[in-house]
Amino acid sequence: MLRIIQITDTHLLADKHGLLRGHDTDRSLRRVLDHVAQHAAPFDLVLVTGDLAHQAEPNAYMRLKSYLKKTGVPIECLPGNHDRQSVMQASFIPYGIGCANIFDRRPWRIIMLNSVIPGQDLGQLSAAELARLDNALRDLTEGHALVCLHHPPVPVGNPSMDEMGLSNAAEFFRVIDAHSCVRAVLWGHAHSEFADVRRGVQLLGTPSTCFQFRASAAGIAVDDAPPAYRWLWLFPDGTLKTGVTPV
Ligand SMILES: [Fe+2]
């Protein structure tokens, strides 16, 4: 069994004590990681699914790196609309943290995609990224795939958020549907929990480690729901168990 912790939308600021919408995102993340260490251990891998640094400053990534390294397990990240992949790579790769990688924990293959359009909140998978996904799934003759990206590929029940989801979800699902090995798709971005099943594939959205969003008359409002993380247990037969833990 492979035990994964997913954290997402950490939105760290350059200033450790800075506030975002009145929230101390650094403190909130540290509380989440303390909870993970105390209540979710042991685990084998941490996945971080985008919006790691709110304004993509190098020192926000360096602080995140130091917090994540304390987990003592491999870390794999992918970028969100607030990130700059080049800054992430420079901050993480020298320290052994993966950035938008495809890697195997047999019999599982984990596919971390980059759905960012630079300068836009809306997401899109480029032709190259769709081809990378397609090839990774085709190569997987025996085994199961977990596909991760920042932007939700389905509506999540928040119209303003849905306007900045994955804009080419139909193309994404055309690739997913062409292969029988995909067991789950995992994302962040919406700052809310989501769970559904589509053609046997689990669709899973995870709340942020800082504040959550809800739909409001003005579009999007900050909810009073707590910070959270997701745990996933991936079994060799392709089944998985998962849940979201509020902190
Ligand atoms: Fe986002």
GROMACS .gro file of C-alpha atoms and ligand atoms in nm:
model
  248
    1MET     CA    1   0.000   0.000   0.000
    2LEU     CA    2   0.118   0.352  -0.086
    3ARG     CA    3   0.020   0.619   0.167
    4ILE     CA    4   0.001   0.972   0.027
    5ILE     CA    5  -0.065   1.309   0.188
    6GLN     CA    6  -0.189   1.582  -0.046
    7ILE     CA    7  -0.160   1.947   0.054
    8THR     CA    8  -0.264   2.224  -0.178
    9ASP     CA    9  -0.296   2.600  -0.224
   10THR     CA   10  -0.055   2.692   0.055
   11HIS     CA   11  -0.031   3.052  -0.083
   12LEU     CA   12   0.283   3.142   0.113
   13LEU     CA   13   0.387   3.507   0.098
   14ALA     CA   14   0.738   3.649   0.077
   15ASP     CA   15   0.695   3.785   0.431
   16LYS     CA   16   0.665   3.497   0.678
   17HIS     CA   17   0.424   3.703   0.891
   18GLY     CA   18   0.228   3.852   0.602
   19LEU     CA   19  -0.150   3.822   0.584
   20LEU     CA   20  -0.358   3.718   0.282
   21ARG     CA   21  -0.728   3.815   0.310
   22GLY     CA   22  -0.653   3.852   0.681
   23HIS     CA   23  -0.511   3.498   0.709
   24ASP     CA   24  -0.160   3.398   0.815
   25THR     CA   25  -0.097   3.138   0.544
   26ASP     CA   26   0.245   3.043   0.683
   27ARG     CA   27   0.114   2.966   1.030
   28SER     CA   28  -0.184   2.781   0.885
   29LEU     CA   29   0.044   2.558   0.675
   30ARG     CA   30   0.268   2.483   0.973
   31ARG     CA   31  -0.039   2.383   1.177
   32VAL     CA   32  -0.152   2.152   0.898
   33LEU     CA   33   0.193   1.991   0.869
   34ASP     CA   34   0.211   1.948   1.248
   35HIS     CA   35  -0.126   1.771   1.234
   36VAL     CA   36  -0.005   1.551   0.949
   37ALA     CA   37   0.307   1.455   1.147
   38GLN     CA   38   0.111   1.378   1.463
   39HIS     CA   39  -0.200   1.211   1.323
   40ALA     CA   40  -0.139   1.091   0.965
   41ALA     CA   41   0.200   0.921   1.002
   42PRO     CA   42   0.333   0.693   0.872
   43PHE     CA   43   0.306   0.802   0.509
   44ASP     CA   44   0.527   0.749   0.205
   45LEU     CA   45   0.490   1.058  -0.013
   46VAL     CA   46   0.361   1.417  -0.009
   47LEU     CA   47   0.198   1.572  -0.316
   48VAL     CA   48   0.154   1.950  -0.341
   49THR     CA   49  -0.092   2.054  -0.611
   50GLY     CA   50  -0.030   2.418  -0.689
   51ASP     CA   51  -0.055   2.778  -0.568
   52LEU     CA   52   0.238   2.709  -0.340
   53ALA     CA   53   0.350   3.074  -0.326
   54HIS     CA   54   0.093   3.350  -0.367
   55GLN     CA   55   0.321   3.580  -0.567
   56ALA     CA   56   0.586   3.328  -0.671
   57GLU     CA   57   0.867   3.483  -0.466
   58PRO     CA   58   1.179   3.267  -0.423
   59ASN     CA   59   1.187   3.303  -0.044
   60ALA     CA   60   0.827   3.180  -0.015
   61TYR     CA   61   0.931   2.865  -0.204
   62MET     CA   62   1.245   2.829   0.009
   63ARG     CA   63   1.037   2.847   0.329
   64LEU     CA   64   0.791   2.593   0.190
   65LYS     CA   65   1.083   2.367   0.100
   66SER     CA   66   1.216   2.379   0.457
   67TYR     CA   67   0.872   2.292   0.602
   68LEU     CA   68   0.813   2.008   0.356
   69LYS     CA   69   1.159   1.860   0.408
   70LYS     CA   70   1.072   1.805   0.777
   71THR     CA   71   0.821   1.537   0.672
   72GLY     CA   72   1.118   1.314   0.588
   73VAL     CA   73   0.950   1.161   0.281
   74PRO     CA   74   0.974   1.234  -0.094
   75ILE     CA   75   0.786   1.548  -0.206
   76GLU     CA   76   0.640   1.604  -0.553
   77CYS     CA   77   0.486   1.936  -0.660
   78LEU     CA   78   0.306   2.088  -0.956
   79PRO     CA   79   0.237   2.456  -1.031
   80GLY     CA   80  -0.085   2.656  -0.995
   81ASN     CA   81  -0.189   2.988  -1.146
   82HIS     CA   82  -0.010   3.184  -0.870
   83ASP     CA   83   0.320   2.999  -0.925
   84ARG     CA   84   0.609   3.048  -1.164
   85GLN     CA   85   0.737   2.708  -1.265
   86SER     CA   86   1.090   2.837  -1.333
   87VAL     CA   87   1.115   2.978  -0.978
   88MET     CA   88   0.968   2.658  -0.832
   89GLN     CA   89   1.217   2.445  -1.021
   90ALA     CA   90   1.511   2.661  -0.913
   91SER     CA   91   1.394   2.647  -0.549
   92PHE     CA   92   1.305   2.277  -0.534
   93ILE     CA   93   1.495   2.061  -0.780
   94PRO     CA   94   1.841   2.117  -0.620
   95TYR     CA   95   1.688   1.990  -0.294
   96GLY     CA   96   1.535   1.676  -0.447
   97ILE     CA   97   1.175   1.801  -0.464
   98GLY     CA   98   1.008   1.706  -0.790
   99CYS     CA   99   0.823   1.954  -1.009
  100ALA     CA  100   0.551   1.828  -1.250
  101ASN     CA  101   0.710   1.483  -1.275
  102ILE     CA  102   0.573   1.148  -1.383
  103PHE     CA  103   0.701   0.873  -1.155
  104ASP     CA  104   0.626   0.518  -1.050
  105ARG     CA  105   0.553   0.358  -0.715
  106ARG     CA  106   0.466   0.022  -0.860
  107PRO     CA  107   0.204  -0.081  -0.943
  108TRP     CA  108   0.098   0.286  -0.932
  109ARG     CA  109   0.210   0.560  -1.170
  110ILE     CA  110   0.166   0.919  -1.048
  111ILE     CA  111   0.131   1.185  -1.315
  112MET     CA  112   0.181   1.548  -1.210
  113LEU     CA  113   0.062   1.786  -1.485
  114ASN     CA  114   0.118   2.157  -1.547
  115SER     CA  115  -0.218   2.319  -1.630
  116VAL     CA  116  -0.098   2.680  -1.595
  117ILE     CA  117  -0.145   2.946  -1.863
  118PRO     CA  118   0.110   3.211  -1.757
  119GLY     CA  119  -0.063   3.528  -1.636
  120GLN     CA  120  -0.411   3.374  -1.621
  121ASP     CA  121  -0.621   3.219  -1.345
  122LEU     CA  122  -0.792   2.991  -1.596
  123GLY     CA  123  -0.616   2.659  -1.662
  124GLN     CA  124  -0.534   2.470  -1.979
  125LEU     CA  125  -0.333   2.161  -2.066
  126SER     CA  126  -0.108   2.233  -2.364
  127ALA     CA  127  -0.087   1.989  -2.655
  128ALA     CA  128   0.254   1.883  -2.522
  129GLU     CA  129   0.114   1.822  -2.174
  130LEU     CA  130  -0.180   1.622  -2.312
  131ALA     CA  131   0.066   1.415  -2.516
  132ARG     CA  132   0.282   1.358  -2.206
  133LEU     CA  133  -0.029   1.233  -2.023
  134ASP     CA  134  -0.137   1.015  -2.314
  135ASN     CA  135   0.209   0.857  -2.348
  136ALA     CA  136   0.240   0.795  -1.974
  137LEU     CA  137  -0.097   0.617  -1.968
  138ARG     CA  138  -0.026   0.417  -2.285
  139ASP     CA  139   0.309   0.299  -2.146
  140LEU     CA  140   0.141   0.168  -1.834
  141THR     CA  141   0.060  -0.181  -1.955
  142GLU     CA  142   0.014  -0.316  -1.602
  143GLY     CA  143  -0.075  -0.091  -1.314
  144HIS     CA  144  -0.286   0.201  -1.208
  145ALA     CA  145  -0.261   0.575  -1.257
  146LEU     CA  146  -0.327   0.872  -1.030
  147VAL     CA  147  -0.346   1.194  -1.235
  148CYS     CA  148  -0.286   1.527  -1.057
  149LEU     CA  149  -0.328   1.885  -1.178
  150HIS     CA  150  -0.409   2.224  -1.026
  151HIS     CA  151  -0.731   2.319  -1.206
  152PRO     CA  152  -1.060   2.128  -1.157
  153PRO     CA  153  -1.160   1.950  -1.482
  154VAL     CA  154  -1.530   1.948  -1.379
  155PRO     CA  155  -1.762   2.213  -1.232
  156VAL     CA  156  -1.725   2.224  -0.854
  157GLY     CA  157  -2.049   2.404  -0.770
  158ASN     CA  158  -1.906   2.755  -0.750
  159PRO     CA  159  -1.983   2.943  -1.076
  160SER     CA  160  -1.704   3.202  -1.044
  161MET     CA  161  -1.453   2.929  -0.967
  162ASP     CA  162  -1.583   2.717  -1.254
  163GLU     CA  163  -1.504   3.005  -1.492
  164MET     CA  164  -1.138   2.961  -1.400
  165GLY     CA  165  -1.125   2.581  -1.406
  166LEU     CA  166  -0.960   2.367  -1.673
  167SER     CA  167  -1.069   2.526  -2.001
  168ASN     CA  168  -0.998   2.219  -2.217
  169ALA     CA  169  -1.146   1.956  -1.988
  170ALA     CA  170  -1.308   1.775  -2.283
  171GLU     CA  171  -0.965   1.713  -2.436
  172PHE     CA  172  -0.832   1.602  -2.097
  173PHE     CA  173  -1.113   1.350  -2.052
  174ARG     CA  174  -1.070   1.226  -2.411
  175VAL     CA  175  -0.720   1.116  -2.308
  176ILE     CA  176  -0.834   0.978  -1.971
  177ASP     CA  177  -1.117   0.783  -2.136
  178ALA     CA  178  -0.881   0.627  -2.391
  179HIS     CA  179  -0.701   0.433  -2.116
  180SER     CA  180  -0.844   0.194  -1.861
  181CYS     CA  181  -0.567   0.239  -1.601
  182VAL     CA  182  -0.673   0.574  -1.451
  183ARG     CA  183  -0.819   0.530  -1.103
  184ALA     CA  184  -0.837   0.891  -0.979
  185VAL     CA  185  -0.788   1.255  -1.075
  186LEU     CA  186  -0.674   1.490  -0.798
  187TRP     CA  187  -0.669   1.872  -0.786
  188GLY     CA  188  -0.667   2.192  -0.575
  189HIS     CA  189  -0.740   2.553  -0.688
  190ALA     CA  190  -1.106   2.567  -0.575
  191HIS     CA  191  -1.025   2.583  -0.200
  192SER     CA  192  -1.310   2.338  -0.135
  193GLU     CA  193  -1.366   1.965  -0.108
  194PHE     CA  194  -1.506   1.774  -0.403
  195ALA     CA  195  -1.570   1.404  -0.461
  196ASP     CA  196  -1.745   1.230  -0.750
  197VAL     CA  197  -1.699   0.928  -0.975
  198ARG     CA  198  -1.691   0.955  -1.355
  199ARG     CA  199  -1.681   0.633  -1.561
  200GLY     CA  200  -1.520   0.452  -1.268
  201VAL     CA  201  -1.258   0.723  -1.210
  202GLN     CA  202  -1.265   0.904  -0.875
  203LEU     CA  203  -1.262   1.283  -0.907
  204LEU     CA  204  -1.117   1.446  -0.596
  205GLY     CA  205  -1.076   1.813  -0.506
  206THR     CA  206  -0.900   1.913  -0.187
  207PRO     CA  207  -0.938   2.219   0.039
  208SER     CA  208  -0.652   2.461   0.091
  209THR     CA  209  -0.410   2.464   0.385
  210CYS     CA  210  -0.518   2.826   0.442
  211PHE     CA  211  -0.875   2.954   0.383
  212GLN     CA  212  -1.162   2.801   0.184
  213PHE     CA  213  -1.393   2.955  -0.077
  214ARG     CA  214  -1.769   2.939  -0.126
  215ALA     CA  215  -1.997   3.086  -0.388
  216SER     CA  216  -2.149   3.421  -0.297
  217ALA     CA  217  -2.362   3.691  -0.459
  218ALA     CA  218  -2.039   3.882  -0.530
  219GLY     CA  219  -1.878   3.576  -0.689
  220ILE     CA  220  -1.642   3.414  -0.441
  221ALA     CA  221  -1.626   3.464  -0.064
  222VAL     CA  222  -1.393   3.327   0.199
  223ASP     CA  223  -1.572   3.053   0.391
  224ASP     CA  224  -1.526   2.987   0.762
  225ALA     CA  225  -1.428   2.623   0.691
  226PRO     CA  226  -1.093   2.524   0.846
  227PRO     CA  227  -0.761   2.448   0.677
  228ALA     CA  228  -0.735   2.087   0.563
  229TYR     CA  229  -0.533   1.817   0.388
  230ARG     CA  230  -0.618   1.492   0.208
  231TRP     CA  231  -0.486   1.143   0.279
  232LEU     CA  232  -0.494   0.869   0.014
  233TRP     CA  233  -0.416   0.500   0.052
  234LEU     CA  234  -0.342   0.341  -0.284
  235PHE     CA  235  -0.371  -0.040  -0.285
  236PRO     CA  236  -0.191  -0.278  -0.523
  237ASP     CA  237  -0.523  -0.393  -0.675
  238GLY     CA  238  -0.598  -0.038  -0.798
  239THR     CA  239  -0.851   0.052  -0.530
  240LEU     CA  240  -0.798   0.354  -0.309
  241LYS     CA  241  -0.925   0.496   0.016
  242THR     CA  242  -0.919   0.868   0.076
  243GLY     CA  243  -1.052   1.139   0.303
  244VAL     CA  244  -1.008   1.504   0.389
  245THR     CA  245  -0.891   1.594   0.739
  246PRO     CA  246  -0.982   1.942   0.869
  247VAL     CA  247  -0.729   2.101   1.104
  248FE      FE  248  -0.529   2.831  -0.807
   0.00000   0.00000   0.00000
